[in-house]
């Protein structure tokens, strides 16, 4: 499993943590049991897995967030552009627009982003 | 376990034939556009045959009658052979896996086939266990992966790490879907999996998988399993199509296609949505039309015919209709006539009849004769060959009656009898246990155990043969009984032959060699194969001879004593053992006690065994394992220095510090008439010099 990708089930779990963090493992287990119907061991397994990917950390019974949700998805899309378009954002945009044209509003937003960087 | 394995081989073989029929029927069905649910149902037949050892008999059976002989034991063959010897030639080819090894335990068996069976059965069990274990491991790993899943609704779960939707669980089946499944595919997939659950496909597939693992060595069982899986999926697709209506077929097929592209297949117990050949399934879905009534009727008729034809065995006896419901498996012992009749029929019903190589010498003895020495006089008694379960024994025609199945008594003296019985392997008494009952060893080296006791004026003997056979005979105490009945019973006991398989042992009629004093010795000279126990055994191209050096003493009581002169002779040319050199030469060895001679034509896989005391010759598969052979041969150079005519002679240990001495054959002019045996300072002339003499043996 790649570092910056979450399966749908994993992301449901990650959402719970992002929403409630920092929280104790006990609380997390209760939340997961209620929302996902998981057993204690399953929660621990998934938490461990996501901790290994550097997203969360279990600090003596308290679950803390190392990468927050926005950061994670930003890195994920960076990673995606990197992998699929050799890091070329224009390439990505070209692929994105090849099938449908951008609306004026979208063009303006992109222009704003570029202007801010300058 | 070998028994179970052999049973399984039988079933596997028969079911394999059934699978071929089903594959054919399935092909016809697909040509006729018969809905797949019928093809799916067809697979019930082979899988029942793969595990069900008992089947009914019917006249409709499509299976070859031949296969029935798989079940039969040697006893039937022997019986048949005893009744009409010519049918011995008809050995069914199908049963090359010689399933009738009757020696009780492989350790005692000289039959390599039986040992092979034992080895194979162990391999079978080990691989089957390994495969089941491997499958369970896979299942366990999958289950562990599935813990991390979210319930979508009811028994439907989403999981990340799976590629394909599937149903798992036999009692409480759950549907697992890959969490990245698209919304519009979801409903089709769920419908498909729910149909599986409704039809209990998971249970059926798990059972079929288990049966396939047990029959892992049979490629047809794997073929059946895979084809059944395909038919299961296709018939499930059809059920979904019936529920959805035809217009949604394309969307359903699309979902199937997307899910199967680039995904792994889950083999074994789980039921996967994208499983099976996708192309076939998509085609089947797109072609799907509401089946015509007539196709259904046609399919049902074919299925009914196949059930009748393939789930039943042919009748074992042609003319007894009430046997239709009798069970084939267990009737080999209780109804030997029936099975023998069936086997007899094979002559006409089957083309696969094998002719055994019938050498001229291999003639069946039409009426066997027991010949032995009693008080120095050769006696010949016409006898009948009795065939018990797994053995044959010769009983004299006159003066004996069969009391029970394995027991004969003398009609001359009511205190004389002989019994054959078979031990359960755990019941074999040791020599010590027998000693506690007053049995003392007779010291007969040729047998694993021969003990006797005298009690209440009756002399009782117990012999153990081939591991688990017991021969028990008794006669009144007293010298005249010893010499009469004692000798006869011992000779009868010696004719006992356990049958390890139908082909490997057969009794050969002995042809007496034709010799004259003017014949010359062979190119190698005459070989001395054995010397000791007051007798010598030698052979050359002109024959094998046993010559007793016993010049005095009582003859006929103790088996180890024989009258002076030639006491046994075999024409070796008649059995193809006359060559002493070259690639076809015959290796002659003698057991350590000089009671058996083993003649092995070098390039053959059989040997002849000549028993000195009973003067019988049998043909067996070649094996000298576990036989103590006589090997006190002298160095050829020493022998030639002494003037021996051949390289084979015997070196005797000198007693009381005397030097070793030699026993060898010599001939002054290389003629038979002057052939002599020299031992130490004694010289014995072996053939009397008188012109034109021929030798007739008893």
CSV table of N, CA and C in Angstrom, one decimal, chain A residues 7-10 12 36 38 41-42 45-46 49, chain B residues 147-151 158-161 179-181:
chain,number,residue,atom,x,y,z
A,7,UNK,N,-7.5,3.4,1.6
A,7,UNK,CA,-8.7,2.7,1.0
A,7,UNK,C,-9.9,3.4,1.6
A,8,UNK,N,-11.0,3.1,1.1
A,8,UNK,CA,-12.3,3.7,1.6
A,8,UNK,C,-12.5,3.4,3.0
A,9,UNK,N,-12.2,2.2,3.4
A,9,UNK,CA,-12.4,1.8,4.8
A,9,UNK,C,-11.5,2.6,5.7
A,10,UNK,N,-10.2,2.6,5.2
A,10,UNK,CA,-9.2,3.3,6.0
A,10,UNK,C,-9.5,4.8,6.2
A,12,UNK,N,-12.4,6.2,6.2
A,12,UNK,CA,-13.5,6.3,7.2
A,12,UNK,C,-12.9,6.4,8.6
A,36,UNK,N,-18.2,2.0,13.1
A,36,UNK,CA,-17.7,1.0,12.1
A,36,UNK,C,-18.1,-0.4,12.5
A,38,UNK,N,-16.4,-2.2,14.7
A,38,UNK,CA,-15.1,-2.9,14.8
A,38,UNK,C,-14.8,-3.5,16.2
A,41,UNK,N,-9.3,-5.2,18.6
A,41,UNK,CA,-8.1,-5.6,17.9
A,41,UNK,C,-8.0,-5.0,16.5
A,42,UNK,N,-9.2,-4.9,15.9
A,42,UNK,CA,-9.2,-4.4,14.5
A,42,UNK,C,-8.8,-2.9,14.5
A,45,UNK,N,-5.2,-2.6,15.0
A,45,UNK,CA,-4.4,-3.0,13.7
A,45,UNK,C,-4.4,-1.9,12.7
A,46,UNK,N,-5.6,-1.3,12.5
A,46,UNK,CA,-5.6,-0.2,11.5
A,46,UNK,C,-4.8,1.0,12.0
A,49,UNK,N,-1.3,0.4,11.4
A,49,UNK,CA,-1.0,0.5,10.0
A,49,UNK,C,-0.8,2.0,9.6
B,147,UNK,N,-11.3,-8.5,8.6
B,147,UNK,CA,-11.7,-7.9,9.9
B,147,UNK,C,-11.8,-6.4,9.8
B,148,UNK,N,-10.9,-5.9,8.9
B,148,UNK,CA,-11.0,-4.4,8.7
B,148,UNK,C,-12.0,-4.1,7.7
B,149,UNK,N,-13.2,-4.1,8.0
B,149,UNK,CA,-14.3,-3.9,7.0
B,149,UNK,C,-15.4,-3.1,7.7
B,150,UNK,N,-16.2,-2.5,6.9
B,150,UNK,CA,-17.3,-1.7,7.4
B,150,UNK,C,-18.6,-2.3,6.9
B,151,UNK,N,-19.6,-2.4,7.8
B,151,UNK,CA,-20.9,-3.0,7.4
B,151,UNK,C,-21.6,-1.9,6.5
B,158,UNK,N,-17.9,-3.8,3.3
B,158,UNK,CA,-16.9,-3.2,2.5
B,158,UNK,C,-15.5,-3.4,3.0
B,159,UNK,N,-14.6,-3.8,2.2
B,159,UNK,CA,-13.2,-4.0,2.7
B,159,UNK,C,-12.3,-3.4,1.7
B,160,UNK,N,-11.1,-2.9,2.2
B,160,UNK,CA,-10.1,-2.3,1.3
B,160,UNK,C,-9.3,-3.2,0.5
B,161,UNK,N,-8.8,-4.3,1.2
B,161,UNK,CA,-7.7,-5.0,0.6
B,161,UNK,C,-8.1,-6.2,-0.3
B,179,UNK,N,-14.0,-1.8,-1.4
B,179,UNK,CA,-14.5,-0.5,-1.0
B,179,UNK,C,-14.5,0.5,-2.1
B,180,UNK,N,-13.8,0.3,-3.2
B,180,UNK,CA,-13.7,1.2,-4.2
B,180,UNK,C,-14.7,0.9,-5.4
B,181,UNK,N,-15.7,0.1,-5.0
B,181,UNK,CA,-16.7,-0.3,-6.0
B,181,UNK,C,-17.6,0.9,-6.3
